[in-house]
PDB file of C-alpha atoms and ligand atoms in Angstrom:
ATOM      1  CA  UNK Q 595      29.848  -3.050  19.251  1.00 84.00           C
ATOM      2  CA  UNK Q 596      28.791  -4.370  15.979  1.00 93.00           C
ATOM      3  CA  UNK Q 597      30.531  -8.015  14.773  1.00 96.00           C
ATOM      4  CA  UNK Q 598      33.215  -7.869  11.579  1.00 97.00           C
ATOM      5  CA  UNK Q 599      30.581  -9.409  10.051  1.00 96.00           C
ATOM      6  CA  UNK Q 600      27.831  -6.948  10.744  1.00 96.00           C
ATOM      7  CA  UNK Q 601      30.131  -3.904   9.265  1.00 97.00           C
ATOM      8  CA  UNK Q 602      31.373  -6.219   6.471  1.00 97.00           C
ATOM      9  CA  UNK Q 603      27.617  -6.556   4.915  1.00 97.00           C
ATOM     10  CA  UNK Q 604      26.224  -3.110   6.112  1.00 96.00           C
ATOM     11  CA  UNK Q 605      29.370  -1.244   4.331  1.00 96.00           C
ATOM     12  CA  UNK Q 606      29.366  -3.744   1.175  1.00 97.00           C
ATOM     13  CA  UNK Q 607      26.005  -5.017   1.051  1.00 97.00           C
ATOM     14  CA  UNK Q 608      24.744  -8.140  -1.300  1.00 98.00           C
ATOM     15  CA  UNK Q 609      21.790  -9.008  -3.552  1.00 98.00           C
ATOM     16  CA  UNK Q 610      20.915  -4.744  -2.999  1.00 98.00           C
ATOM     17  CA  UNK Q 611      18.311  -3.986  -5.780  1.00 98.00           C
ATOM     18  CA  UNK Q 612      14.836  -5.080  -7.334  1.00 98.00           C
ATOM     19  CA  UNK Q 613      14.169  -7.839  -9.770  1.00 98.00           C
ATOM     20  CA  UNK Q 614      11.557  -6.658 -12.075  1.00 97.00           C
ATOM     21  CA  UNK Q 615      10.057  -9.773 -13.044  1.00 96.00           C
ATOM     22  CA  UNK Q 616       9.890 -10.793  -9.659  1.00 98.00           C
ATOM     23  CA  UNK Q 617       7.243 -13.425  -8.684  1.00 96.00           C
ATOM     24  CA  UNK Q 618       7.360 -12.838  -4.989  1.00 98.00           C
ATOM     25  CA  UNK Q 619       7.331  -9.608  -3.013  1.00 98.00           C
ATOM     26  CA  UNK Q 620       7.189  -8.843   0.447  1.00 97.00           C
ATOM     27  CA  UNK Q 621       7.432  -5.535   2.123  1.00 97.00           C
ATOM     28  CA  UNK Q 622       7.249  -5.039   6.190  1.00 96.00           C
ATOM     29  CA  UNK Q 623       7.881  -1.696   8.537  1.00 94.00           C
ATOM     30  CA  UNK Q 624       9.342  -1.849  11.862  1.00 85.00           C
ATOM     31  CA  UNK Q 625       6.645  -0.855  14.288  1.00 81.00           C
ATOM     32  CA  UNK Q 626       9.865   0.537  16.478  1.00 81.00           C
ATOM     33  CA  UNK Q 627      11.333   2.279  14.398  1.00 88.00           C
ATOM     34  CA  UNK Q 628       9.414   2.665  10.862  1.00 90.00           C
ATOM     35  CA  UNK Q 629      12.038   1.499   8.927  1.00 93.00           C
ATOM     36  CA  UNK Q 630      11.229  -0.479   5.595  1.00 95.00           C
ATOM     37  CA  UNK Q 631      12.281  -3.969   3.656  1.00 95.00           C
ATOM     38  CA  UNK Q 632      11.408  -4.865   0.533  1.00 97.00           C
ATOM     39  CA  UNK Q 633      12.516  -8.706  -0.691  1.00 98.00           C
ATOM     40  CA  UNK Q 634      12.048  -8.977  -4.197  1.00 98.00           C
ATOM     41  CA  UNK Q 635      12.066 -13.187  -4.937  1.00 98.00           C
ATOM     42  CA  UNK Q 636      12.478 -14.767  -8.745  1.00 98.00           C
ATOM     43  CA  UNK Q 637      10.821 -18.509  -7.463  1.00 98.00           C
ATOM     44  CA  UNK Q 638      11.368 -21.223  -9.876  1.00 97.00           C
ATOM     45  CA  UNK Q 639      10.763 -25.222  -9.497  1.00 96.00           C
ATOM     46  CA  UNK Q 640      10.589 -24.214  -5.106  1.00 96.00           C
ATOM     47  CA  UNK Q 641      13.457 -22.953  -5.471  1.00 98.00           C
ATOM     48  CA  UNK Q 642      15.107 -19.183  -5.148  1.00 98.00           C
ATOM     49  CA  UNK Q 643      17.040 -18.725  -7.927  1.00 98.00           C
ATOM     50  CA  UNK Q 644      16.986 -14.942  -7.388  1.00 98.00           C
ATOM     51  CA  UNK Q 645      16.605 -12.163  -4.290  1.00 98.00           C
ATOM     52  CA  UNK Q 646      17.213  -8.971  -4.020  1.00 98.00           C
ATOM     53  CA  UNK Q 647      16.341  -6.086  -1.647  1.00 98.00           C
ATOM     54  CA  UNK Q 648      15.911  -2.760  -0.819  1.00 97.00           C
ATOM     55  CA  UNK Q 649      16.215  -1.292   2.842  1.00 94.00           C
ATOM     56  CA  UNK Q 650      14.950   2.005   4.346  1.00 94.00           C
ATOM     57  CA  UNK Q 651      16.447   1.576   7.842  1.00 92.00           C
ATOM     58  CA  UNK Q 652      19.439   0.993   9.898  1.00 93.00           C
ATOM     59  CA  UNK Q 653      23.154  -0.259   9.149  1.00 94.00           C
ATOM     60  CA  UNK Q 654      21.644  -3.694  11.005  1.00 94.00           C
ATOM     61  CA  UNK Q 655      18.522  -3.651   9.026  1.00 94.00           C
ATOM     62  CA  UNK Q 656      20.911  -3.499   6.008  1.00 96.00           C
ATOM     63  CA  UNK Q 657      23.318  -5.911   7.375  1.00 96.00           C
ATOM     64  CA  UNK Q 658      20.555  -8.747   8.192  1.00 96.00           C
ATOM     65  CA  UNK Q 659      19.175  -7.932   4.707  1.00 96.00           C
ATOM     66  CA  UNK Q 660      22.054  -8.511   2.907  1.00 97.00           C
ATOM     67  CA  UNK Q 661      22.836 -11.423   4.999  1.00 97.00           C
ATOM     68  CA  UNK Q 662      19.564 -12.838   4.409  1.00 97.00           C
ATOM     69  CA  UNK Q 663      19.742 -12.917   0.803  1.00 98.00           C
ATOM     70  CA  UNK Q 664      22.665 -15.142   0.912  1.00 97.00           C
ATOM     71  CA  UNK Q 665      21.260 -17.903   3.225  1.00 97.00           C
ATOM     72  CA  UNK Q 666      17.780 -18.110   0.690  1.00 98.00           C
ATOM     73  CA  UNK Q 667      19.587 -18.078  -2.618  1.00 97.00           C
ATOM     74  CA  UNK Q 668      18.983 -21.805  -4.279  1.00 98.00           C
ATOM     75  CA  UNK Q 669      17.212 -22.607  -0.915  1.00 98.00           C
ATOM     76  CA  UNK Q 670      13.463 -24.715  -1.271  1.00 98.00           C
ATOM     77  CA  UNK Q 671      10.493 -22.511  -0.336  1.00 97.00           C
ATOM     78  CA  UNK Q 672      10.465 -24.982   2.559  1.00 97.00           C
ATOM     79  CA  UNK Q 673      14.421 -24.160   4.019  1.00 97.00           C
ATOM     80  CA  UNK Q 674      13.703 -20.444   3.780  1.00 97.00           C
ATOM     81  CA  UNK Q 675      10.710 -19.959   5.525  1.00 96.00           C
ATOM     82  CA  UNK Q 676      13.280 -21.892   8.249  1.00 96.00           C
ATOM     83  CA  UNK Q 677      15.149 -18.882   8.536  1.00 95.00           C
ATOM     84  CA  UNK Q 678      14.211 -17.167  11.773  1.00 94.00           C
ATOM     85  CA  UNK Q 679      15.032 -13.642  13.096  1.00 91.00           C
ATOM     86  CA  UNK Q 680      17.478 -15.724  15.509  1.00 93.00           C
ATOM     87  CA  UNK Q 681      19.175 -17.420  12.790  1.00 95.00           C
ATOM     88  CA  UNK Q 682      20.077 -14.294  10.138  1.00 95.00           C
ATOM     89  CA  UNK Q 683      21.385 -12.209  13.600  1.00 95.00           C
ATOM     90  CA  UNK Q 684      23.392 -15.877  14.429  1.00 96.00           C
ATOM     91  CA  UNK Q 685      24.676 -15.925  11.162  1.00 96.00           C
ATOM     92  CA  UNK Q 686      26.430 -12.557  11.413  1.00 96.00           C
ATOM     93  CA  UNK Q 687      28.107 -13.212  14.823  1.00 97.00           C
ATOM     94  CA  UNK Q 688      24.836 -11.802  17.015  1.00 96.00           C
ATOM     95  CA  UNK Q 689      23.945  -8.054  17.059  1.00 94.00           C
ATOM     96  CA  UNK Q 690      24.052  -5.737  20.058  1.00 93.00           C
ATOM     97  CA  UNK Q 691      20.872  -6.557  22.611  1.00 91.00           C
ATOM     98  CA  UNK Q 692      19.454  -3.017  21.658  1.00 90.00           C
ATOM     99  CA  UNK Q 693      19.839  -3.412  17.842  1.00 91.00           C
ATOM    100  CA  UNK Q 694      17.914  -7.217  17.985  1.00 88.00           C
ATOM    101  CA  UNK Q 695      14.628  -5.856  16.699  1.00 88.00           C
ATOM    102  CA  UNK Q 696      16.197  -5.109  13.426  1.00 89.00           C
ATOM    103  CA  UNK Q 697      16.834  -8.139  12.508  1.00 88.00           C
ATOM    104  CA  UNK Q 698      12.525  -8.854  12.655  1.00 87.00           C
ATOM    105  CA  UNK Q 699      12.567  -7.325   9.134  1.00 89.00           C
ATOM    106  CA  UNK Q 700      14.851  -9.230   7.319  1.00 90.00           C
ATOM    107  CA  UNK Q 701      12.969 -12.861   8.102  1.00 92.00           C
ATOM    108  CA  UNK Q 702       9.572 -11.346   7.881  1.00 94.00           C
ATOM    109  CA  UNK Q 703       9.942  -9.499   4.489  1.00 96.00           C
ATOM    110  CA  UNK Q 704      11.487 -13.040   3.304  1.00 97.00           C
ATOM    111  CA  UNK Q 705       8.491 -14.886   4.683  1.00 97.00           C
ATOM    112  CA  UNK Q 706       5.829 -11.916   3.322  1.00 97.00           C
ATOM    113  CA  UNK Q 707       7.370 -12.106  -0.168  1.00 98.00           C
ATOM    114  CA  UNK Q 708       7.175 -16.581  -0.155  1.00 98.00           C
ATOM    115  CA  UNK Q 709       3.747 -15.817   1.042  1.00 97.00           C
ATOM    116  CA  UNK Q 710       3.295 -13.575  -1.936  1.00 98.00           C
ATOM    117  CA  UNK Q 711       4.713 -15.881  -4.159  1.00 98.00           C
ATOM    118  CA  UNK Q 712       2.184 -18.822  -3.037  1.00 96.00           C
ATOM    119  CA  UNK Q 713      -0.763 -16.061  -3.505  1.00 96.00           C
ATOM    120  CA  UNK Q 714      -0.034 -15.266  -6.949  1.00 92.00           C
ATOM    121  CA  UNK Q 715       0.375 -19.065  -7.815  1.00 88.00           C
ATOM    122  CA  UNK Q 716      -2.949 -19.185  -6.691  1.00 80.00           C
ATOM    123  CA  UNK Q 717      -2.288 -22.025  -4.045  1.00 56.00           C
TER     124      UNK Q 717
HETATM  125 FE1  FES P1331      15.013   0.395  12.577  1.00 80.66          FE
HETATM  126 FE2  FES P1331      17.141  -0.989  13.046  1.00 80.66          FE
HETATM  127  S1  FES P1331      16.585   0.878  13.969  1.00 80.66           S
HETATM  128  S2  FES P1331      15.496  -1.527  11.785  1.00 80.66           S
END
């Protein structure tokens, strides 16, 4: 039921961690489920030179975690705030129908922590 993909990143996932001089940090729950994301983001000249994350939930919610840490690294603020829910679940091959709320946390802890990152700048 799950995509190569899906198993590949939920069994070896990327970019798992914090940074701790992070300058961008974004943290949502699922409202379906209560699991957790935290994106941890190390911004420099608009671009993502560094992410890392840490996952309370699901093998999907890990999966699209992982997987979204790859698309942002060396993105512009501007390409990742691109990324949509559709596009991390796309990039692993789709998820089952019943598993597509997972992937909500991946994008939206990515777009909480660049909105985190443009707070603290003071913009
Ligand atoms: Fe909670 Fe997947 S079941 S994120």
């Amino acid at each position: 039921m799950y995509t190569e993909k899906v198993m590949d990143h939920f069994t070896n996932p990327r970019n798992v961690g914090e940074i701790s001089d992070a300058n961008g940090v974004g943290e949502v729950g699922n409202a379906k489920c209560g699991d957790i994301m935290r994106i941890y983001l190390k911004v420099e000249d608009n671009i993502i030179k560094d992410v890392k994350f840490k996952t309370f939930g699901c093998g999907a919610a890990i999966a699209t975690s992982s997987m979204v840490t790859e698309m942002v690294k060396g993105k512009t603020l501007e390409e990742a705030l691109e990324i949509s829910n559709q596009a991390v679940a796309e990039a692993l091959g789709g998820l089952p129908p019943a598993k597509m709320h997972c992937s909500n946390l991946a994008a939206d802890a990515l777009h909480e922590a660049i909105k985190n990152y443009i707070e603290n700048k003071g913009q």
